[in-house]
């Protein structure tokens, strides 16, 4: 049905047209524990083009967060490399902005000061900072909330603050690890809409990690399906739905077809993951 | 309209507190006057109230208040700086932390004030001894709560900092410290209470210095009303420090 370029052999999967901003090449990450060595990420390669949204989808425990940390420079890969606009990454870099799954706003700072955080640390002048903060808060739909504290906002609003904080630093690549996972269904859909709108407005190159198929299809140009243990690239699916997209697209027939296609890829992996989790239950301490 | 319940809610607790206190005092007064409570054990609240004037004019209670508050301030300063520094140090060194934590906790419960002869030998019979006893007895809660505060810093907040390439010292001052601050201040406040109790206690024991000595003298003269009035000034010191610590906490959080 849809032509996705497969990459199970580990070869670099090229971005669909356009120059790649992010190149992830042959990343391997192992965890050595007392009992065993777990290969969490096994020779994963892909690229993301300028302005493109690539989603990575896979069952729980397949290595998505590990990959997120490696690409963001918070964890070191055992093999492989990450290149942004031709520059080899070594550790955290302003070229990559990260948005985390967990609650990550600073509760002691106001919303405005949260968004200003990285700019302030980087020594940007106050006037310029204020201007930027205002701009990005407006972009995420939180105009007028500068003086509020995170505790006064809803979970979805706090996650938007975190997104604004990351975007305000002007990353080339926006990297998000299940940013909506902690939110309820409606909030998640609305926030997905918002992210889509922002992404289109900024033409922001985005790598989104998710375990929700609908979210992946709704937001992405391409969806990368990961295998469970070791985490490999199973397939990359092109999503040829028209842009600009809104949440309304979720009801369409094509949307359903994409979801079904990705689910058929994912089903085997997900059940593997589930069996694995169940097999470990008796030994769980 | 929307502001009114808020304004009411603000004064209501204070009003309730003061009202409750007044009610308890009135009840005590009544019970003593009815002869249900022995007035040689519990003085009349009205007598205590009247004796405020006497201890201010005759016993120099204000300068004693300043002496005790000054000692408490010095101890508070030492407790905060040393306690937070030691707590941060223990948090960094896991082995040391696991080795020390339980006996630091044990120390918190030890009646250190009873070691006053040792302090007298080392520092002499002066304000320094009193400050040092206050310092040592206030230290354990400050250390323990600081360790707890840092341990409770969510990892993801530090990851946010690392993703923005913060240096280790920026990570500490911009994220770990403000995140731990509320818990640290619980420890500092507990430490202050321990310090003050021990400061007044040792003043009483060695009959030297501020309010503790005054309480001692008044007790020996069996001037119960004045003694209770003097104890009210001890409470005043504690209230004063409580308010100051809240102001300091807010200021530190705002500047972090
Ligand atoms: N620090 C670690 N030490 C040991 N094993 C880890 C560590 N982090 C992750 N893992 C293991 O690596 C695998 C992938 O984890 P993760 O990347 O968190 O998966 P996902 O985000 O896809 O749910 C899991 O099996 C997990 O148990
Ligand atoms: Mg994860």
Coordinates of C-alpha atoms and ligand atoms in Angstrom, one line a residue:
Chain A
X1 CA 0.0 0.0 0.0
X2 CA 2.4 2.7 1.0
X3 CA 6.0 2.5 0.0
X4 CA 8.3 2.6 3.0
X5 CA 12.0 2.2 2.6
X6 CA 12.9 -0.7 4.8
X7 CA 16.2 -0.8 6.7
X8 CA 16.3 -4.1 8.7
X9 CA 19.8 -4.7 7.4
X10 CA 21.0 -1.6 9.3
X11 CA 21.8 0.5 6.2
X12 CA 21.2 4.2 6.6
X13 CA 17.6 5.0 5.7
X14 CA 17.6 8.2 3.8
X15 CA 15.2 11.0 4.5
X16 CA 12.5 11.3 1.9
X17 CA 13.8 14.2 -0.2
X18 CA 15.4 17.3 1.2
X19 CA 18.8 17.5 2.9
X20 CA 19.1 15.5 6.1
X21 CA 19.5 17.7 9.2
X22 CA 19.9 14.8 11.5
X23 CA 21.8 11.6 10.7
X24 CA 21.8 8.8 13.1
X25 CA 24.3 6.1 12.1
X26 CA 24.6 2.6 13.4
X27 CA 23.8 3.4 17.0
X28 CA 24.4 0.5 19.4
X29 CA 23.8 0.8 23.1
X30 CA 24.2 -2.1 25.6
X31 CA 23.5 -2.2 29.3
X32 CA 25.7 -4.5 31.3
X33 CA 23.9 -5.7 34.5
X34 CA 24.9 -8.3 37.0
X35 CA 23.0 -11.0 35.3
X36 CA 23.2 -10.2 31.6
X37 CA 24.1 -7.8 28.9
X38 CA 21.1 -6.2 27.3
X39 CA 21.4 -4.7 23.8
X40 CA 18.8 -2.0 24.1
X41 CA 19.6 -0.4 20.7
X42 CA 21.1 -2.4 17.9
X43 CA 22.6 -0.7 14.8
X44 CA 19.8 1.8 14.4
X45 CA 20.2 4.2 11.5
X46 CA 18.0 6.8 9.9
X47 CA 18.0 10.5 8.9
X48 CA 15.5 13.3 9.3
X49 CA 15.2 15.9 6.6
X50 CA 14.8 19.7 7.1
X51 CA 11.3 20.4 8.4
X52 CA 10.3 16.8 8.6
X53 CA 8.6 15.0 11.4
X54 CA 9.8 11.4 12.0
X55 CA 8.2 9.3 14.6
X56 CA 9.7 6.4 16.3
X57 CA 7.2 3.8 17.5
X58 CA 7.8 0.6 19.4
X59 CA 6.6 -1.4 22.4
X60 CA 7.5 -0.5 25.9
X61 CA 11.1 -1.5 26.6
X62 CA 12.3 -1.6 23.0
X63 CA 14.9 1.0 23.5
X64 CA 13.2 4.2 22.5
X65 CA 14.2 6.2 25.6
X66 CA 17.7 4.8 25.3
X67 CA 17.9 6.1 21.8
X68 CA 16.5 9.4 22.9
X69 CA 19.2 9.8 25.5
X70 CA 22.0 8.8 23.0
X71 CA 20.8 11.2 20.3
X72 CA 20.4 14.0 22.9
X73 CA 23.9 13.4 24.1
X74 CA 22.8 12.4 27.7
X75 CA 24.1 8.9 27.2
X76 CA 27.1 7.6 25.3
X77 CA 26.6 5.1 22.5
X78 CA 28.8 2.0 22.4
X79 CA 28.9 2.3 18.6
X80 CA 27.8 4.7 15.9
X81 CA 27.4 8.4 15.7
X82 CA 25.0 11.3 15.6
X83 CA 25.5 14.1 13.1
X84 CA 23.6 17.3 12.9
X85 CA 24.0 19.4 9.7
X86 CA 27.3 17.7 9.1
X87 CA 28.6 18.3 12.6
X88 CA 29.5 15.2 14.7
X89 CA 27.7 15.4 18.1
X90 CA 29.6 14.6 21.3
X91 CA 27.4 15.1 24.3
X92 CA 24.6 17.6 24.7
X93 CA 24.5 20.3 22.1
X94 CA 22.3 23.4 21.4
X95 CA 21.6 21.9 18.0
X96 CA 19.4 19.3 19.6
X97 CA 16.5 20.3 21.9
X98 CA 15.0 17.7 24.2
X99 CA 11.5 17.4 25.6
X100 CA 11.1 14.8 28.3
X101 CA 8.2 12.4 29.1
X102 CA 8.2 13.2 32.8
X103 CA 7.1 16.4 34.4
X104 CA 10.1 18.7 33.7
X105 CA 9.1 22.3 34.4
X106 CA 11.0 23.9 37.3
X107 CA 8.3 24.4 40.0
X108 CA 10.2 27.3 41.7
X109 CA 10.3 29.4 38.5
X110 CA 7.4 31.2 36.9
X111 CA 6.3 30.1 33.5
X112 CA 8.1 33.0 31.9
X113 CA 11.3 32.2 33.8
X114 CA 11.0 28.5 32.9
X115 CA 11.0 29.4 29.2
X116 CA 13.8 31.9 29.7
X117 CA 16.0 29.3 31.5
X118 CA 18.4 28.2 28.8
X119 CA 18.6 31.7 27.4
X120 CA 19.4 33.1 30.9
X121 CA 22.1 30.5 31.5
X122 CA 23.6 31.3 28.1
X123 CA 23.8 34.9 29.1
X124 CA 21.3 36.5 26.7
X125 CA 20.4 40.1 27.5
X126 CA 17.2 40.6 29.5
X127 CA 15.3 42.6 26.9
X128 CA 16.0 40.1 24.1
X129 CA 15.1 37.3 26.4
X130 CA 11.8 38.8 27.4
X131 CA 10.9 39.2 23.7
X132 CA 11.7 35.6 22.9
X133 CA 9.9 34.2 25.9
X134 CA 6.8 36.2 24.9
X135 CA 7.0 34.9 21.4
X136 CA 7.4 31.3 22.3
X137 CA 4.7 31.4 25.0
X138 CA 2.3 32.9 22.4
X139 CA 3.3 30.1 20.0
X140 CA 2.4 27.4 22.4
X141 CA -0.8 29.2 23.3
X142 CA 0.2 30.3 26.8
X143 CA 0.1 34.1 26.3
X144 CA -0.6 35.9 29.6
X145 CA 0.7 33.0 31.8
X146 CA 4.2 34.4 32.2
X147 CA 3.8 35.1 35.9
X148 CA 2.0 31.9 36.8
X149 CA 3.8 29.1 38.5
X150 CA 3.7 25.6 37.0
X151 CA 1.7 24.3 39.9
X152 CA -1.1 26.6 38.8
X153 CA -1.3 25.0 35.4
X154 CA -2.7 21.7 34.0
X155 CA -0.5 18.9 33.0
X156 CA -1.0 19.7 29.3
X157 CA -0.1 23.4 29.9
X158 CA 3.0 22.4 31.8
X159 CA 4.1 20.2 28.9
X160 CA 3.6 23.2 26.6
X161 CA 5.8 25.2 28.8
X162 CA 8.5 22.6 28.5
X163 CA 8.2 22.6 24.8
X164 CA 8.4 26.4 24.7
X165 CA 11.5 26.3 26.9
X166 CA 13.2 23.9 24.5
X167 CA 12.1 25.7 21.3
X168 CA 13.2 29.1 22.7
X169 CA 16.8 27.9 22.6
X170 CA 16.4 27.5 18.9
X171 CA 17.4 23.9 18.3
X172 CA 17.9 22.5 14.8
X173 CA 16.3 19.3 15.8
X174 CA 13.4 19.0 18.3
X175 CA 13.7 15.7 20.1
X176 CA 10.7 14.5 22.1
X177 CA 10.3 11.4 24.2
X178 CA 6.6 10.5 24.6
X179 CA 5.8 14.1 25.5
X180 CA 2.1 13.3 25.8
X181 CA 2.3 10.0 27.6
X182 CA 1.3 11.4 31.0
X183 CA -1.8 13.2 29.7
X184 CA -5.4 12.2 29.3
X185 CA -6.7 11.3 25.9
X186 CA -8.4 14.6 25.0
X187 CA -5.6 16.7 26.2
X188 CA -3.2 14.5 24.2
X189 CA -5.2 15.0 21.0
X190 CA -5.4 18.8 21.4
X191 CA -1.7 19.0 22.3
X192 CA -0.9 16.9 19.3
X193 CA -2.8 19.4 17.2
X194 CA -0.8 22.2 18.8
X195 CA 2.5 20.6 18.2
X196 CA 1.6 20.0 14.6
X197 CA 0.6 23.6 14.2
X198 CA 3.9 24.8 15.8
X199 CA 5.9 22.4 13.8
X200 CA 4.4 23.6 10.6
X201 CA 4.8 27.2 11.6
X202 CA 8.5 26.9 12.4
X203 CA 9.2 24.2 9.8
X204 CA 10.8 22.5 12.8
X205 CA 12.7 19.4 12.1
X206 CA 11.3 17.0 14.7
X207 CA 12.0 13.5 16.0
X208 CA 9.1 12.3 18.0
X209 CA 9.2 9.1 20.1
X210 CA 5.8 7.7 21.0
X211 CA 4.0 4.4 21.7
X212 CA 0.7 5.7 20.3
X213 CA 0.1 4.7 16.6
X214 CA -2.6 7.3 16.1
X215 CA -0.3 10.0 17.4
X216 CA 2.5 8.8 15.1
X217 CA 0.3 8.8 12.0
X218 CA -1.3 12.1 12.9
X219 CA 1.9 14.0 13.3
X220 CA 4.5 12.4 11.1
X221 CA 5.9 12.4 7.6
X222 CA 7.4 9.1 8.3
X223 CA 7.0 6.5 11.0
X224 CA 9.9 4.3 12.1
X225 CA 8.8 1.0 13.7
X226 CA 11.3 -0.5 16.1
X227 CA 11.6 -4.2 17.0
X228 CA 11.6 -5.5 20.5
X229 CA 14.9 -6.7 22.0
X230 CA 17.2 -5.9 20.4
X231 CA 15.8 -2.6 19.4
X232 CA 16.3 -2.4 15.6
X233 CA 14.6 -0.6 12.7
X234 CA 11.9 -2.9 11.5
X235 CA 10.4 -0.6 8.9
X236 CA 9.9 3.0 7.9
X237 CA 6.4 3.9 6.7
X238 CA 5.8 7.1 4.7
X239 CA 2.6 8.9 5.8
X240 CA 1.2 10.5 2.7
X241 CA -1.6 12.3 4.3
X242 CA -2.2 15.9 3.2
X243 CA -0.8 18.8 5.1
X244 CA -1.6 21.0 7.0
X245 CA -3.2 18.4 9.2
X246 CA -5.5 18.7 12.2
X247 CA -7.0 16.3 14.6
X248 CA -9.9 15.9 12.2
X249 CA -7.8 13.7 10.0
X250 CA -8.1 11.0 12.6
X251 CA -11.5 10.1 11.3
X252 CA -10.5 9.7 7.7
X253 CA -10.2 6.3 5.9
X254 CA -6.6 6.8 4.9
X255 CA -5.7 7.5 8.5
X256 CA -7.3 4.2 9.5
X257 CA -5.4 2.3 6.9
X258 CA -2.1 3.7 8.1
X259 CA -2.9 2.8 11.7
X260 CA -3.8 -0.7 10.6
X261 CA -0.6 -1.1 8.6
X262 CA 1.6 0.1 11.4
X263 CA -0.3 -2.1 13.9
X264 CA 0.3 -5.2 11.8
X265 CA 4.1 -4.4 12.0
X266 CA 4.0 -3.6 15.6
X267 CA 1.7 -6.4 16.8
X268 CA 4.4 -9.1 16.8
X269 CA 6.9 -6.9 18.6
X270 CA 4.4 -5.8 21.2
X271 CA 3.3 -9.3 22.1
X272 CA 7.0 -10.3 22.3
X273 CA 7.4 -7.5 24.8
X274 CA 4.4 -8.5 26.7
X275 CA 5.5 -12.1 27.0
X276 CA 8.9 -11.0 28.1
X277 CA 7.4 -8.8 30.8
X278 CA 5.1 -11.7 32.0
X279 CA 8.0 -14.1 32.0
X280 CA 9.9 -11.8 34.3
X281 CA 7.0 -11.4 36.7
X282 CA 7.7 -14.4 39.0
X283 CA 11.2 -13.3 39.5
X284 CA 10.2 -9.8 40.1
X285 CA 11.3 -8.6 43.6
Chain B
X1 CA -16.0 39.3 44.1
X2 CA -13.6 36.6 43.3
X3 CA -11.0 38.2 45.6
X4 CA -13.2 38.3 48.7
X5 CA -13.1 34.7 49.8
X6 CA -9.3 34.8 49.3
X7 CA -8.9 37.8 51.5
X8 CA -11.1 36.2 54.1
X9 CA -9.2 33.0 53.9
X10 CA -6.0 34.9 54.6
X11 CA -7.0 36.5 57.9
X12 CA -9.3 33.7 59.0
X13 CA -6.6 31.3 60.2
X14 CA -4.8 34.1 62.1
X15 CA -8.1 35.2 63.7
X16 CA -9.0 31.7 64.6
X17 CA -5.5 31.1 66.2
X18 CA -5.6 34.3 68.2
X19 CA -9.2 33.7 69.2
X20 CA -8.4 30.2 70.3
X21 CA -5.4 31.4 72.3
X22 CA -7.6 34.0 74.0
X23 CA -10.2 31.4 74.8
X24 CA -7.7 29.1 76.4
X25 CA -6.3 31.9 78.5
X26 CA -9.7 33.0 79.6
X27 CA -10.6 29.4 80.5
X28 CA -7.4 29.0 82.5
X29 CA -8.1 32.3 84.3
X30 CA -11.6 31.1 85.1
X31 CA -10.4 27.6 86.3
X32 CA -7.8 29.2 88.6
X33 CA -10.2 31.7 90.0
X34 CA -12.7 29.0 90.7
X35 CA -10.0 27.2 92.5
X36 CA -10.0 24.1 90.2
X37 CA -6.4 24.7 89.3
X38 CA -3.8 25.5 91.9
X39 CA -2.6 29.1 91.5
X40 CA 0.8 28.2 93.0
X41 CA 1.5 25.9 90.1
X42 CA -0.1 27.8 87.3
X43 CA -0.2 31.6 87.7
X44 CA -3.2 33.7 86.6
X45 CA -2.9 34.7 82.9
X46 CA -3.8 38.2 84.0
X47 CA -1.0 38.3 86.5
X48 CA 1.4 37.1 83.8
X49 CA 0.1 39.8 81.6
X50 CA 0.7 42.4 84.3
X51 CA 4.2 41.2 85.0
X52 CA 5.3 42.0 81.5
X53 CA 5.8 45.6 82.6
X54 CA 7.8 44.5 85.6
X55 CA 10.2 42.3 83.7
X56 CA 10.7 45.0 81.0
X57 CA 11.4 47.7 83.5
X58 CA 13.1 45.8 86.3
X59 CA 14.7 42.7 84.7
X60 CA 16.0 44.2 81.5
X61 CA 14.1 41.6 79.6
X62 CA 14.7 43.4 76.3
X63 CA 18.5 43.3 76.5
X64 CA 18.2 39.6 77.5
X65 CA 15.9 39.0 74.6
X66 CA 18.6 40.5 72.3
X67 CA 21.3 38.4 73.9
X68 CA 19.4 35.2 73.3
X69 CA 18.3 36.2 69.9
X70 CA 21.9 37.1 69.0
X71 CA 23.2 33.8 70.2
X72 CA 20.4 32.0 68.3
X73 CA 21.2 34.1 65.2
X74 CA 24.9 33.1 65.4
X75 CA 24.0 29.5 65.9
X76 CA 21.4 29.7 63.0
X77 CA 24.0 31.1 60.7
X78 CA 26.5 28.3 61.6
X79 CA 23.8 25.6 61.4
X80 CA 22.6 26.7 58.0
X81 CA 26.0 27.0 56.4
X82 CA 27.6 24.0 57.9
X83 CA 24.5 21.8 57.8
X84 CA 23.7 22.5 54.2
X85 CA 27.4 22.1 53.2
X86 CA 27.8 18.8 55.0
X87 CA 24.4 17.6 53.7
X88 CA 25.5 18.4 50.1
X89 CA 28.8 16.7 50.7
X90 CA 27.2 13.6 52.1
X91 CA 24.8 13.5 49.2
X92 CA 27.7 13.5 46.8
X93 CA 29.5 10.7 48.5
X94 CA 27.2 7.7 48.8
X95 CA 29.4 5.5 50.8
X96 CA 30.1 8.2 53.4
X97 CA 26.4 9.0 53.5
X98 CA 25.4 5.5 54.2
X99 CA 28.0 5.2 56.8
X100 CA 27.0 8.4 58.6
X101 CA 23.3 8.9 58.1
X102 CA 22.1 6.7 61.0
X103 CA 24.4 8.0 63.6
X104 CA 23.7 11.6 62.5
X105 CA 20.0 10.8 63.1
X106 CA 20.9 9.3 66.4
X107 CA 22.7 12.5 67.3
X108 CA 19.6 14.5 66.6
X109 CA 17.8 12.7 69.4
X110 CA 20.8 13.0 71.9
X111 CA 20.4 15.5 74.7
X112 CA 23.6 17.4 73.7
X113 CA 22.8 20.1 76.2
X114 CA 23.9 17.8 79.0
X115 CA 27.4 17.9 77.6
X116 CA 27.6 21.5 78.8
X117 CA 30.5 20.8 81.2
X118 CA 32.6 19.7 78.2
X119 CA 31.8 22.9 76.3
X120 CA 32.5 25.0 79.4
X121 CA 36.0 23.5 79.6
X122 CA 36.7 24.1 75.9
X123 CA 35.1 27.5 75.4
X124 CA 34.8 28.9 78.9
X125 CA 31.7 30.3 80.6
X126 CA 30.7 32.8 78.0
X127 CA 28.4 33.4 75.0
X128 CA 30.6 31.3 72.7
X129 CA 29.8 28.1 74.7
X130 CA 26.1 28.9 74.4
X131 CA 26.4 29.5 70.7
X132 CA 28.4 26.3 70.1
X133 CA 25.9 24.1 72.0
X134 CA 23.1 25.7 70.0
X135 CA 25.1 25.0 66.8
X136 CA 25.9 21.4 67.5
X137 CA 22.3 20.6 68.6
X138 CA 20.8 22.2 65.5
X139 CA 23.2 20.6 63.1
X140 CA 21.8 17.0 62.7
X141 CA 18.3 18.0 61.3
X142 CA 19.8 20.5 58.9
X143 CA 22.2 17.8 57.6
X144 CA 19.6 15.1 57.3
X145 CA 17.0 17.2 55.6
X146 CA 19.6 18.6 53.2
X147 CA 20.6 15.1 52.1
X148 CA 16.9 14.2 51.8
X149 CA 16.3 17.4 49.7
X150 CA 19.1 16.6 47.2
X151 CA 18.1 13.0 47.0
X152 CA 14.6 14.0 46.1
X153 CA 15.6 16.2 43.2
X154 CA 13.9 14.6 40.1
X155 CA 16.4 13.2 37.7
X156 CA 14.6 14.6 34.8
X157 CA 15.2 18.2 36.0
X158 CA 18.9 17.6 36.0
X159 CA 18.6 16.0 32.6
X160 CA 16.9 19.2 31.3
X161 CA 19.9 21.1 32.6
X162 CA 22.4 18.7 31.0
X163 CA 20.5 18.9 27.7
X164 CA 21.1 22.6 27.8
X165 CA 24.8 22.0 28.4
X166 CA 24.9 23.4 32.0
X167 CA 28.3 23.0 33.8
X168 CA 28.3 20.9 37.0
X169 CA 28.3 24.0 39.1
X170 CA 25.4 25.5 37.1
X171 CA 23.5 22.2 37.5
X172 CA 24.0 22.5 41.3
X173 CA 23.1 26.2 41.7
X174 CA 20.4 26.5 39.1
X175 CA 18.6 23.1 39.5
X176 CA 19.7 20.8 42.4
X177 CA 19.8 23.5 45.0
X178 CA 16.5 25.3 44.3
X179 CA 14.8 22.0 43.9
X180 CA 16.0 20.8 47.3
X181 CA 15.5 24.2 49.0
X182 CA 12.0 23.6 50.4
X183 CA 13.1 20.4 52.2
X184 CA 16.4 22.0 53.2
X185 CA 14.5 24.8 54.9
X186 CA 12.4 22.3 56.8
X187 CA 15.7 21.0 58.2
X188 CA 17.0 24.5 58.9
X189 CA 13.8 25.4 60.7
X190 CA 13.9 22.2 62.8
X191 CA 17.6 22.9 63.5
X192 CA 16.7 26.4 64.6
X193 CA 14.2 25.1 67.1
X194 CA 16.7 22.6 68.4
X195 CA 19.3 25.4 68.7
X196 CA 17.0 27.7 70.5
X197 CA 15.8 25.1 73.0
X198 CA 19.3 24.2 73.8
X199 CA 20.5 27.8 74.0
X200 CA 17.9 28.7 76.5
X201 CA 18.5 25.4 78.3
X202 CA 22.2 26.0 78.7
X203 CA 21.7 29.6 79.8
X204 CA 19.4 28.2 82.4
X205 CA 21.9 25.5 83.5
X206 CA 25.0 27.7 83.6
X207 CA 23.1 30.7 84.8
X208 CA 24.6 32.9 82.2
X209 CA 23.4 35.3 79.5
X210 CA 19.9 35.9 78.2
X211 CA 16.4 34.7 78.7
X212 CA 17.4 31.3 80.1
X213 CA 19.2 32.9 83.0
X214 CA 16.3 35.2 83.7
X215 CA 13.9 32.3 83.7
X216 CA 16.3 30.6 86.2
X217 CA 16.4 33.6 88.5
X218 CA 12.6 34.1 88.4
X219 CA 12.1 30.5 89.2
X220 CA 14.4 30.6 92.1
X221 CA 12.5 33.7 93.4
X222 CA 9.3 31.7 92.8
X223 CA 8.0 34.6 90.7
X224 CA 5.9 32.4 88.5
X225 CA 4.0 35.1 86.7
X226 CA 7.2 36.8 85.6
X227 CA 8.8 33.5 84.7
X228 CA 5.9 32.7 82.3
X229 CA 6.2 36.2 80.9
X230 CA 9.9 35.6 80.3
X231 CA 9.1 32.3 78.5
X232 CA 6.8 34.3 76.2
X233 CA 9.9 36.2 75.1
X234 CA 11.6 32.9 74.2
X235 CA 8.6 32.1 72.1
X236 CA 8.9 35.5 70.5
X237 CA 12.5 34.7 69.5
X238 CA 11.3 31.5 67.8
X239 CA 8.5 33.4 66.0
X240 CA 11.0 35.9 64.8
X241 CA 13.3 33.3 63.4
X242 CA 10.4 31.4 61.8
X243 CA 9.3 34.5 59.9
X244 CA 12.9 35.4 58.9
X245 CA 13.5 31.9 57.6
X246 CA 10.4 32.0 55.4
X247 CA 11.5 35.4 54.0
X248 CA 15.0 34.0 53.3
X249 CA 13.6 30.9 51.6
X250 CA 11.4 33.0 49.3
X251 CA 14.2 35.3 48.5
X252 CA 16.6 32.4 47.7
X253 CA 14.0 30.7 45.5
X254 CA 13.3 33.9 43.6
X255 CA 17.0 34.6 42.9
X256 CA 17.7 31.0 41.8
Ligands
LIG1 N1 20.2 2.2 32.9 C1 19.9 1.0 32.5 N2 20.5 -0.1 33.0 C2 20.1 -1.3 32.5 N3 19.2 -1.5 31.6 C3 18.5 -0.5 31.1 C4 18.8 0.8 31.5 N4 18.0 1.7 30.8 C5 17.3 0.9 30.0 N5 17.5 -0.4 30.2 C6 16.9 -1.5 29.5 O1 17.0 -1.2 28.1 C7 15.8 -1.5 27.5 C8 15.2 -0.3 26.7 O2 14.7 0.6 27.7 P1 14.1 2.0 27.2 O3 15.0 2.6 26.3 O4 13.7 2.7 28.5 O5 12.7 1.5 26.5 P2 11.5 2.3 26.0 O6 11.7 3.8 26.2 O7 11.3 1.9 24.6 O8 10.3 1.8 26.8 C9 14.8 -2.1 28.5 O9 14.8 -3.5 28.4 C10 15.5 -1.6 29.8 O10 15.3 -2.6 30.8
LIG2 MG1 10.6 5.3 27.3

